[in-house]
């Protein structure tokens, strides 16, 4: 996943482009580059490594410093290793144009052969250079204006793209287009900023235009024209970005991940605001209004997602079956999209995605729609592709999530799933008194999360006691089994410690063989119907000298007898427990990464939004 930025206006482009790249660096950060037009030249600087490396190289470069139109890119390599040649922008052989690209050109190998046969010389191993060469071919072969050449080339390619192109022949123009990768245009006064997401735009303007798939825009200082790839003009509505720059900045925390962990009480409060009617004790979900009648009659819910969002989907499976009595299944989007799934009449598919851009989840959503399912979305990024391609949905309102390891989006995903399950449950079978219990319980969750966060220092000490171990197990039952999976994923992705999450009862069927002296085993063991069973599982591990850390319900003194360390969370209704029991696991992962000197916000090999499959 890469980040692209473009600027055309009256200000010096370089500073704006570099700042924009820094805001997008969480999307990909193995190489970067910039191109600015000045004095009859396309001035290009590229470098492997962070944005800072490019900044160093452009110091003293007069052309780059002076130009008022330019494009830039921060990369997450897919084709060709991270080096200067493969960094963007890429040009055509004649050097007439430069292009930055986020996405994958799937048929690049065929096109490359064709172009080589036509005498084109390639300087990189990337799929992207095929696009710049192809556009150059049309542009230098009689097409007068850049947008025509871009359009002609895009009809030849298959795959995903968000691109920005500029040329020597029309130095006041940017041409941008998208299919499958996000692209937003910030509308300023006499200036435009193009970017992969709002974080690179908000500093300059809150007025934005979201491009849809198969749309392009031609932008000059005098204005912007938007049309489809078939050159049909499109009128675009200018919308407002909700988030402030401050919200995007670290707010005094050392890392975005820690900031976002501590934002959870407020994030969940905002997520529930206007959706929990505490006077009439009901749930209001405006985003589902148009489909509620059909939704209440739904015969089956399929939740599809990837990574942390998939773990939220697994909690959702329990919630829909338990609170709404609707058969539910959770599906890995990457499997669902290719498995030719059976989607019966009356099925609702819910796509869960923080970014709203994850390629596999988007494809699973499209597959479900193809098969006639009603498609809903639970998404955080407003205006993202998944949000716009669903029949209806619920936004998390969790605010921007910058840290690659997802935290507040997860707890807000659980809150939204609970709201939907309660809304359907009440319309299907749930009594008003039961509904009132859940609504009251849900309204108390933000404060209870804040209580758990007060133990951060204690959790840091516990983590540091065990951080030297390279293998951890996370075990839970029922609603807390998905939390065990999430705890393991968090530890893996930012501290690089190998960890596995399992249903606690599965231990006896093999994994118990892993247990050895001192191995840390985290049990998510709050009070619930299977509490005694999990104590039995704890005993099995203790008998094999595993070290036990338990997440338990406040006031449960008994459990101390079986565990080495206990972290308490406030009591609440069982279906709401995952929003509390996950918090200590997020903090454990954070403190383990810190203790091991890992780059918490930019963990190796990972990117925040995976828009390639
Ligand atoms: C979680 O910490 C990871 N960043 C990753 O597993 C993520 O949850 C997954 O890529 C899905 O992203 P999405 O919610 O933006 O679709």
XYZ file of C-alpha atoms and ligand atoms in Angstrom:
629
model
C 0.000 0.000 0.000
C 1.516 3.279 -1.039
C 0.682 6.922 -0.471
C 0.487 9.440 -3.276
C 0.252 13.240 -3.113
C -0.109 15.907 -5.796
C -0.232 19.723 -5.702
C -1.059 22.467 -8.155
C -1.417 26.060 -7.066
C 0.586 29.185 -6.443
C 2.602 28.003 -3.446
C 5.936 26.177 -3.620
C 4.900 22.559 -4.139
C 7.918 20.827 -2.559
C 7.187 21.535 1.114
C 3.513 20.664 0.714
C 4.352 17.381 -1.027
C 6.956 16.331 1.533
C 4.645 17.152 4.467
C 1.877 15.227 2.731
C 4.142 12.208 2.305
C 5.057 12.264 5.976
C 1.406 12.110 6.898
C 0.963 9.119 4.570
C 4.134 7.340 5.634
C 2.151 4.846 7.741
C 0.734 3.520 4.427
C 4.147 2.385 3.203
C 7.681 3.448 3.940
C 10.394 1.537 2.082
C 11.226 4.179 -0.573
C 9.938 7.534 -1.785
C 10.207 10.155 -4.510
C 9.052 13.551 -5.741
C 8.699 15.354 -9.069
C 8.214 19.121 -9.461
C 7.949 21.034 -12.733
C 10.140 24.131 -12.988
C 11.643 26.128 -15.791
C 10.897 23.634 -18.572
C 12.059 20.599 -16.588
C 10.554 17.759 -14.601
C 12.840 17.769 -11.552
C 12.811 14.292 -9.981
C 14.449 12.998 -6.801
C 13.952 9.434 -5.496
C 15.503 7.388 -2.709
C 15.153 4.064 -0.874
C 14.204 4.381 2.803
C 12.128 6.960 4.652
C 10.866 10.354 3.463
C 13.780 11.894 5.360
C 16.174 10.310 2.858
C 14.439 12.115 -0.027
C 14.367 15.350 1.950
C 18.131 15.103 2.376
C 18.642 14.538 -1.339
C 16.467 17.495 -2.408
C 18.309 19.955 -0.195
C 19.788 22.579 -2.535
C 17.857 21.362 -5.571
C 16.697 24.747 -6.945
C 14.181 23.365 -9.423
C 12.378 21.217 -6.913
C 12.306 24.057 -4.426
C 10.850 26.554 -6.888
C 8.076 24.732 -8.731
C 4.366 25.207 -7.897
C 3.099 21.926 -9.320
C 4.264 18.435 -8.443
C 3.577 14.851 -7.430
C 5.138 12.593 -4.784
C 4.984 9.024 -3.510
C 5.822 6.865 -0.504
C 6.135 3.192 -1.356
C 5.333 -0.252 -0.003
C 7.030 -2.519 -2.516
C 5.010 -5.112 -4.406
C 6.964 -5.431 -7.662
C 10.718 -4.869 -7.410
C 12.736 -4.397 -4.233
C 12.865 -1.076 -2.426
C 15.607 0.871 -4.259
C 16.040 4.153 -6.137
C 15.205 2.760 -9.578
C 11.957 1.187 -8.382
C 10.889 4.220 -6.347
C 8.246 6.489 -7.868
C 7.725 8.725 -9.871
C 8.215 6.710 -13.052
C 8.551 8.322 -16.485
C 8.193 7.419 -20.143
C 11.302 6.929 -22.287
C 11.004 10.413 -23.799
C 10.903 11.948 -20.328
C 7.710 13.784 -21.286
C 5.725 12.750 -18.249
C 6.011 11.495 -14.698
C 3.591 9.314 -12.751
C 3.007 8.103 -9.207
C 0.846 5.031 -8.551
C -0.796 3.234 -5.627
C -2.040 -0.251 -6.518
C -1.025 -3.114 -8.817
C -1.097 -3.391 -12.618
C -1.926 -7.068 -12.933
C -1.318 -7.467 -16.679
C 1.940 -5.523 -16.555
C 4.061 -8.430 -17.817
C 2.102 -8.722 -21.072
C 2.081 -4.982 -21.614
C 5.809 -4.791 -20.835
C 6.611 -7.362 -23.500
C 4.508 -5.429 -26.021
C 6.274 -2.177 -25.158
C 9.746 -3.739 -25.247
C 8.891 -5.130 -28.668
C 8.055 -1.559 -29.653
C 11.501 -0.405 -28.502
C 10.702 0.879 -25.028
C 13.545 0.592 -22.521
C 12.646 -0.090 -18.890
C 14.665 1.301 -15.988
C 12.851 -0.465 -13.130
C 11.272 -3.814 -12.207
C 7.982 -2.183 -11.296
C 4.517 -2.738 -12.730
C 4.013 1.028 -12.520
C 6.649 1.915 -15.130
C 4.604 -0.049 -17.663
C 1.809 2.471 -17.120
C 4.034 5.527 -17.505
C 5.559 4.059 -20.665
C 2.138 3.197 -22.075
C 0.738 6.678 -21.410
C 3.910 8.124 -22.938
C 3.374 5.974 -26.024
C -0.126 7.385 -26.601
C 0.943 10.906 -25.631
C 3.873 10.975 -28.022
C 2.011 9.182 -30.725
C -0.375 11.988 -31.602
C -2.588 12.416 -28.552
C -2.534 16.130 -27.908
C -3.751 16.284 -24.313
C -2.502 14.276 -21.353
C -5.936 13.115 -20.165
C -6.605 11.444 -23.513
C -3.327 9.535 -23.308
C -4.038 8.548 -19.703
C -7.523 7.378 -20.615
C -6.257 5.373 -23.607
C -3.619 3.664 -21.501
C -5.991 2.881 -18.633
C -8.308 1.028 -20.965
C -5.419 -1.346 -21.626
C -4.566 -2.157 -18.032
C -6.217 -4.496 -15.525
C -5.614 -4.176 -11.814
C -5.906 -1.422 -9.269
C -4.651 2.103 -9.317
C -4.710 5.544 -7.830
C -2.486 7.645 -10.061
C -1.332 11.224 -10.540
C 0.375 12.215 -13.781
C 2.085 15.416 -14.914
C 3.877 16.344 -18.138
C 6.387 18.683 -19.661
C 4.066 19.595 -22.537
C 1.222 20.713 -20.244
C 3.143 21.863 -17.179
C 0.114 23.417 -15.449
C -1.929 20.239 -15.388
C -2.330 17.211 -13.156
C -4.327 14.230 -14.365
C -5.486 11.777 -11.689
C -7.555 8.572 -11.884
C -8.647 5.718 -9.644
C -9.789 2.139 -9.706
C -9.615 0.078 -6.572
C -7.235 2.431 -4.697
C -8.409 5.504 -2.796
C -7.983 9.026 -4.219
C -9.220 12.303 -2.751
C -8.894 15.817 -4.129
C -8.635 18.694 -1.644
C -10.242 21.854 -3.024
C -8.454 25.026 -1.840
C -8.699 28.580 -3.127
C -6.749 28.545 -6.392
C -5.014 25.345 -5.386
C -5.682 21.606 -5.297
C -4.075 18.840 -3.216
C -4.527 15.262 -4.378
C -3.863 12.408 -1.918
C -4.518 8.762 -1.033
C -6.231 9.888 2.183
C -7.370 12.939 4.065
C -4.424 13.093 6.446
C -2.274 14.703 3.708
C -4.961 17.265 2.846
C -6.519 18.403 6.124
C -3.725 20.865 6.868
C -4.649 22.814 3.714
C -8.415 22.426 3.350
C -11.364 20.469 4.731
C -13.171 20.646 1.376
C -12.703 17.438 -0.532
C -13.961 15.515 -3.515
C -13.875 11.722 -3.353
C -13.205 10.055 -6.699
C -15.063 6.806 -7.369
C -13.723 3.794 -9.214
C -13.252 4.409 -12.963
C -13.261 8.167 -12.501
C -10.565 10.683 -13.345
C -9.974 14.415 -12.888
C -8.064 17.018 -14.858
C -6.764 19.695 -12.498
C -5.173 23.069 -13.223
C -4.891 26.220 -11.115
C -8.077 27.464 -12.832
C -10.238 24.529 -11.918
C -11.004 20.829 -11.964
C -12.985 18.700 -14.450
C -14.144 15.247 -13.432
C -15.267 12.505 -15.819
C -15.484 8.756 -16.119
C -12.816 6.754 -17.930
C -15.230 6.780 -20.885
C -14.978 10.584 -20.847
C -18.521 11.158 -19.547
C -18.484 14.321 -17.368
C -19.299 13.680 -13.683
C -20.479 16.332 -11.245
C -18.809 15.747 -7.897
C -20.099 17.027 -4.563
C -17.541 18.818 -2.366
C -17.692 17.202 1.107
C -16.162 18.171 4.450
C -13.420 16.170 6.198
C -14.611 15.458 9.755
C -11.231 15.140 11.433
C -8.943 17.951 12.634
C -5.169 18.018 12.153
C -4.788 17.792 15.914
C -6.739 14.558 15.915
C -4.327 13.199 13.381
C -1.233 14.313 15.326
C 0.102 12.219 18.305
C -1.486 14.349 21.002
C 1.524 14.111 23.286
C 1.754 10.324 23.234
C 5.028 8.673 22.193
C 3.292 6.547 19.598
C 0.041 6.682 17.647
C -0.781 3.172 18.907
C -0.605 4.256 22.576
C -2.613 7.395 21.797
C -5.270 5.301 20.074
C -5.380 2.769 22.942
C -6.031 5.630 25.387
C -8.560 7.231 23.015
C -10.834 4.175 23.300
C -13.167 5.486 26.056
C -13.851 8.611 23.973
C -13.869 6.687 20.683
C -16.504 4.213 21.930
C -18.493 7.079 23.506
C -18.501 8.888 20.140
C -19.373 5.648 18.362
C -22.440 5.175 20.640
C -23.458 8.859 20.609
C -26.884 9.358 19.052
C -27.278 5.591 18.625
C -28.200 4.634 22.180
C -31.503 6.207 23.199
C -31.316 6.007 26.976
C -34.710 7.633 27.390
C -36.765 5.163 25.319
C -34.191 2.408 25.726
C -33.717 1.652 22.050
C -31.015 1.594 19.407
C -31.020 4.137 16.549
C -28.915 3.404 13.487
C -29.609 6.024 10.845
C -27.222 4.364 8.411
C -29.436 1.258 8.311
C -32.784 3.034 8.172
C -33.317 2.302 4.505
C -32.765 -1.437 4.939
C -34.067 -2.201 8.438
C -37.279 -3.808 7.208
C -35.305 -6.257 5.032
C -32.604 -6.704 7.666
C -35.072 -7.789 10.359
C -36.243 -10.558 8.032
C -32.692 -11.625 7.135
C -32.227 -15.396 7.361
C -28.462 -15.441 7.728
C -25.626 -13.019 8.395
C -22.184 -13.528 6.867
C -19.464 -11.316 8.365
C -16.414 -10.932 6.153
C -13.117 -9.158 6.833
C -9.360 -9.515 7.316
C -6.980 -9.424 10.284
C -8.253 -7.611 13.359
C -11.525 -6.817 11.625
C -12.009 -10.557 11.110
C -11.591 -11.079 14.867
C -14.301 -8.455 15.387
C -16.413 -10.424 12.914
C -15.954 -13.571 15.000
C -17.288 -11.740 18.089
C -20.111 -10.578 15.792
C -20.957 -14.198 14.975
C -21.555 -14.813 18.700
C -23.517 -11.543 19.069
C -25.888 -12.117 16.127
C -26.664 -15.684 17.150
C -26.955 -14.855 20.869
C -28.673 -11.447 20.893
C -30.577 -11.533 17.571
C -31.010 -15.316 17.142
C -29.903 -15.058 13.504
C -27.628 -17.787 12.067
C -24.241 -16.148 11.521
C -20.931 -17.065 9.965
C -17.612 -15.235 9.788
C -15.540 -15.562 6.637
C -11.950 -14.643 5.811
C -12.512 -12.256 2.895
C -9.525 -13.639 1.005
C -11.099 -17.112 1.052
C -14.704 -16.016 0.588
C -13.932 -14.142 -2.629
C -12.565 -17.194 -4.418
C -14.526 -20.001 -2.825
C -17.652 -19.540 -4.975
C -19.647 -19.415 -1.732
C -23.295 -20.427 -1.456
C -25.205 -17.265 -0.657
C -28.822 -18.201 -0.134
C -31.860 -15.969 -0.541
C -32.265 -13.628 2.443
C -28.551 -13.509 3.309
C -26.993 -10.276 4.565
C -23.246 -9.881 4.165
C -21.498 -7.431 6.482
C -18.057 -6.221 5.365
C -15.968 -4.986 8.302
C -12.992 -2.746 7.564
C -11.272 0.114 9.406
C -9.748 1.608 6.276
C -12.616 0.698 3.969
C -10.002 -0.055 1.323
C -8.760 -3.579 2.069
C -8.693 -5.295 -1.300
C -9.794 -8.766 -0.180
C -12.706 -7.382 1.853
C -13.794 -5.196 -1.058
C -13.683 -8.168 -3.403
C -15.629 -10.351 -0.960
C -18.234 -7.627 -0.718
C -18.512 -7.461 -4.520
C -18.762 -11.268 -4.686
C -21.580 -11.241 -2.136
C -23.440 -8.567 -4.085
C -22.888 -10.493 -7.283
C -24.595 -13.419 -5.541
C -27.568 -11.248 -4.582
C -26.860 -10.703 -0.891
C -27.737 -7.425 0.803
C -24.352 -5.883 1.558
C -23.722 -3.770 4.642
C -20.536 -2.131 5.856
C -18.999 -1.454 9.261
C -16.275 1.027 8.312
C -14.218 3.779 9.942
C -12.936 5.875 7.033
C -15.756 8.055 5.746
C -16.075 8.060 1.978
C -13.874 4.978 1.551
C -14.594 2.511 -1.250
C -16.248 -0.176 0.888
C -18.468 2.475 2.488
C -19.575 3.693 -0.916
C -20.102 0.223 -2.418
C -22.393 -1.156 0.296
C -26.197 -0.876 0.322
C -26.038 0.685 3.767
C -23.778 0.719 6.781
C -22.585 2.078 10.073
C -19.527 4.274 10.476
C -17.397 3.677 13.584
C -16.700 7.387 14.223
C -13.543 6.213 15.975
C -11.493 9.086 14.445
C -8.365 8.511 12.358
C -6.454 5.326 13.236
C -2.831 5.898 12.231
C -0.998 3.186 14.184
C -0.626 0.109 11.933
C -1.779 -2.124 14.791
C -5.538 -1.634 14.976
C -6.883 -0.952 18.488
C -9.716 1.580 18.872
C -11.233 0.487 15.561
C -11.574 -3.027 17.031
C -13.477 -1.928 20.164
C -15.679 0.347 18.062
C -16.343 -2.492 15.588
C -17.551 -4.573 18.568
C -19.735 -1.687 19.765
C -21.364 -1.334 16.334
C -21.956 -5.073 15.982
C -23.594 -5.044 19.422
C -25.832 -2.132 18.394
C -26.957 -3.922 15.216
C -27.524 -7.243 17.027
C -29.548 -5.476 19.743
C -31.623 -3.568 17.198
C -32.466 -6.809 15.365
C -32.879 -8.819 18.563
C -35.436 -6.356 19.927
C -37.417 -6.553 16.704
C -37.248 -10.320 16.597
C -37.677 -11.693 20.132
C -35.880 -9.725 22.861
C -37.962 -8.376 25.766
C -37.842 -4.679 26.618
C -36.340 -5.441 30.042
C -33.519 -7.455 28.473
C -32.977 -4.635 25.962
C -32.748 -2.126 28.809
C -30.097 -4.209 30.547
C -27.971 -4.289 27.405
C -28.432 -0.622 26.586
C -27.503 0.380 30.119
C -24.560 -2.013 30.053
C -23.307 -0.695 26.714
C -23.563 2.916 27.879
C -21.243 2.062 30.805
C -18.524 0.525 28.626
C -16.538 3.736 27.879
C -16.029 4.442 31.605
C -15.146 0.810 32.248
C -12.502 0.907 29.492
C -11.061 3.985 31.213
C -10.851 1.995 34.434
C -8.857 -0.759 32.730
C -6.488 1.814 31.223
C -5.637 3.047 34.713
C -3.720 -0.203 35.192
C -1.363 0.522 32.269
C 1.701 0.812 34.496
C 0.911 -2.495 36.235
C 0.392 -4.157 32.856
C 3.759 -2.799 31.684
C 5.500 -4.378 34.682
C 3.802 -7.750 34.098
C 4.727 -7.649 30.412
C 8.363 -6.860 31.098
C 8.541 -9.894 33.376
C 7.761 -12.206 30.470
C 8.983 -10.277 27.413
C 12.130 -12.422 27.084
C 10.036 -15.452 26.051
C 9.721 -15.962 22.266
C 6.520 -18.007 22.266
C 3.230 -17.086 23.941
C -0.257 -18.633 23.983
C -3.533 -16.769 24.355
C -6.585 -18.789 25.414
C -10.226 -17.906 25.829
C -13.733 -19.381 25.642
C -16.965 -18.173 24.053
C -17.012 -14.425 23.448
C -13.407 -14.263 24.654
C -11.999 -16.795 22.199
C -11.817 -14.144 19.433
C -10.166 -11.843 21.998
C -7.459 -14.488 22.476
C -6.884 -14.432 18.705
C -6.703 -10.630 18.736
C -4.259 -10.604 21.673
C -1.969 -13.006 19.807
C -2.160 -10.939 16.607
C -1.312 -7.691 18.412
C 1.743 -9.258 20.066
C 2.914 -10.802 16.781
C 2.507 -7.762 14.591
C 4.318 -5.194 16.708
C 6.741 -7.093 18.976
C 7.505 -9.890 16.512
C 7.054 -12.446 19.355
C 5.466 -15.647 18.029
C 2.037 -16.066 19.624
C -0.996 -18.225 19.040
C -4.613 -17.688 20.075
C -6.896 -20.679 20.629
C -10.206 -21.759 22.159
C -8.993 -22.870 25.613
C -10.524 -26.332 25.285
C -8.546 -26.981 22.110
C -5.337 -27.213 24.147
C -5.841 -30.871 24.966
C -6.051 -31.709 21.279
C -2.416 -30.870 20.569
C -1.130 -27.395 21.499
C -0.652 -28.429 25.119
C 2.488 -30.172 23.876
C 4.004 -26.704 23.478
C 3.755 -25.924 27.186
C 7.125 -25.961 28.933
C 8.696 -24.473 32.035
C 8.179 -20.691 32.126
C 6.170 -20.359 28.901
C 3.733 -17.415 29.231
C 0.093 -18.384 28.686
C -2.499 -15.604 28.781
C -6.003 -16.712 29.780
C -8.947 -14.414 29.087
C -11.034 -15.666 32.000
C -13.741 -13.255 33.136
C -16.780 -14.618 34.945
C -19.094 -16.419 32.479
C -20.992 -19.667 32.010
C -17.809 -21.597 31.194
C -15.704 -20.029 33.983
C -15.184 -23.340 35.782
C -14.129 -24.951 32.527
C -11.459 -22.335 31.947
C -10.148 -22.777 35.478
C -9.731 -26.432 34.528
C -7.739 -25.364 31.464
C -5.595 -23.125 33.651
C -4.838 -26.053 35.897
C -3.761 -28.146 32.864
C -1.199 -25.473 31.935
C -0.042 -24.976 35.526
C 0.564 -28.701 35.834
C 3.046 -28.392 32.990
C 4.828 -25.405 34.604
C 3.488 -22.828 32.160
C 3.377 -19.249 33.606
C -0.194 -17.962 33.750
C -1.351 -14.404 33.235
C -5.130 -14.078 33.564
C -7.521 -11.330 32.571
C -10.305 -11.714 35.132
C -13.386 -9.993 36.533
C -12.829 -7.481 39.286
C -13.512 -9.059 42.683
C -12.579 -12.576 41.544
C -10.019 -13.301 44.236
C -10.260 -17.094 43.707
C -8.476 -17.018 40.409
C -5.350 -15.657 42.062
C -4.723 -19.127 43.487
C -4.189 -20.534 40.011
C -2.301 -17.715 38.276
C 1.082 -16.021 38.397
C -0.347 -12.631 37.490
C -3.946 -11.343 37.271
C -5.212 -8.235 35.467
C -8.738 -7.241 36.466
C -11.444 -5.731 34.296
C -14.771 -4.353 35.598
C -17.740 -6.718 35.578
C -20.228 -6.385 32.700
C -22.682 -8.472 30.669
C -20.849 -11.365 28.975
C -21.508 -10.266 25.348
C -19.930 -6.896 26.200
C -16.811 -8.393 27.846
C -14.578 -8.389 24.701
C -14.587 -4.548 24.676
C -12.886 -4.671 28.099
C -10.826 -7.869 28.045
C -8.973 -6.849 24.871
C -7.562 -3.650 26.428
C -4.886 -5.321 28.638
C -3.800 -7.400 25.625
C -3.352 -4.278 23.473
C -1.216 -2.711 26.216
C 0.803 -5.919 26.666
C 1.642 -5.965 22.965
C 2.600 -2.275 23.076
C 4.873 -2.648 26.110
C 6.449 -5.831 24.730
C 7.283 -4.023 21.474
C 8.701 -1.102 23.443
C 10.798 -3.438 25.627
C 12.145 -5.148 22.510
C 12.958 -1.811 20.792
C 10.521 -2.400 17.895
C 9.149 0.441 15.748
C 5.647 0.428 17.248
C 3.866 2.638 14.726
C 5.629 1.239 11.685
C 6.153 -2.449 12.362
C 8.282 -4.282 9.818
C 6.669 -5.778 6.730
C 3.255 -4.259 7.563
C 1.108 -1.492 6.176
C -2.030 0.125 7.572
C -4.353 -0.579 4.696
C -3.729 -3.569 2.462
C -5.116 -2.603 -0.942
C -3.426 -5.426 -2.793
C -4.421 -9.083 -2.521
C -4.416 -5.118 12.506
O -3.737 -4.564 13.542
C -3.771 -5.043 11.216
N -3.399 -3.748 10.866
C -4.514 -5.754 10.105
O -4.706 -7.079 10.476
C -5.885 -5.142 9.739
O -6.801 -5.401 10.734
C -6.370 -5.752 8.426
O -5.432 -5.458 7.434
C -7.745 -5.230 8.034
O -7.697 -3.858 7.812
P -9.058 -3.032 7.636
O -9.810 -3.119 8.924
O -8.626 -1.657 7.307
O -9.824 -3.689 6.517
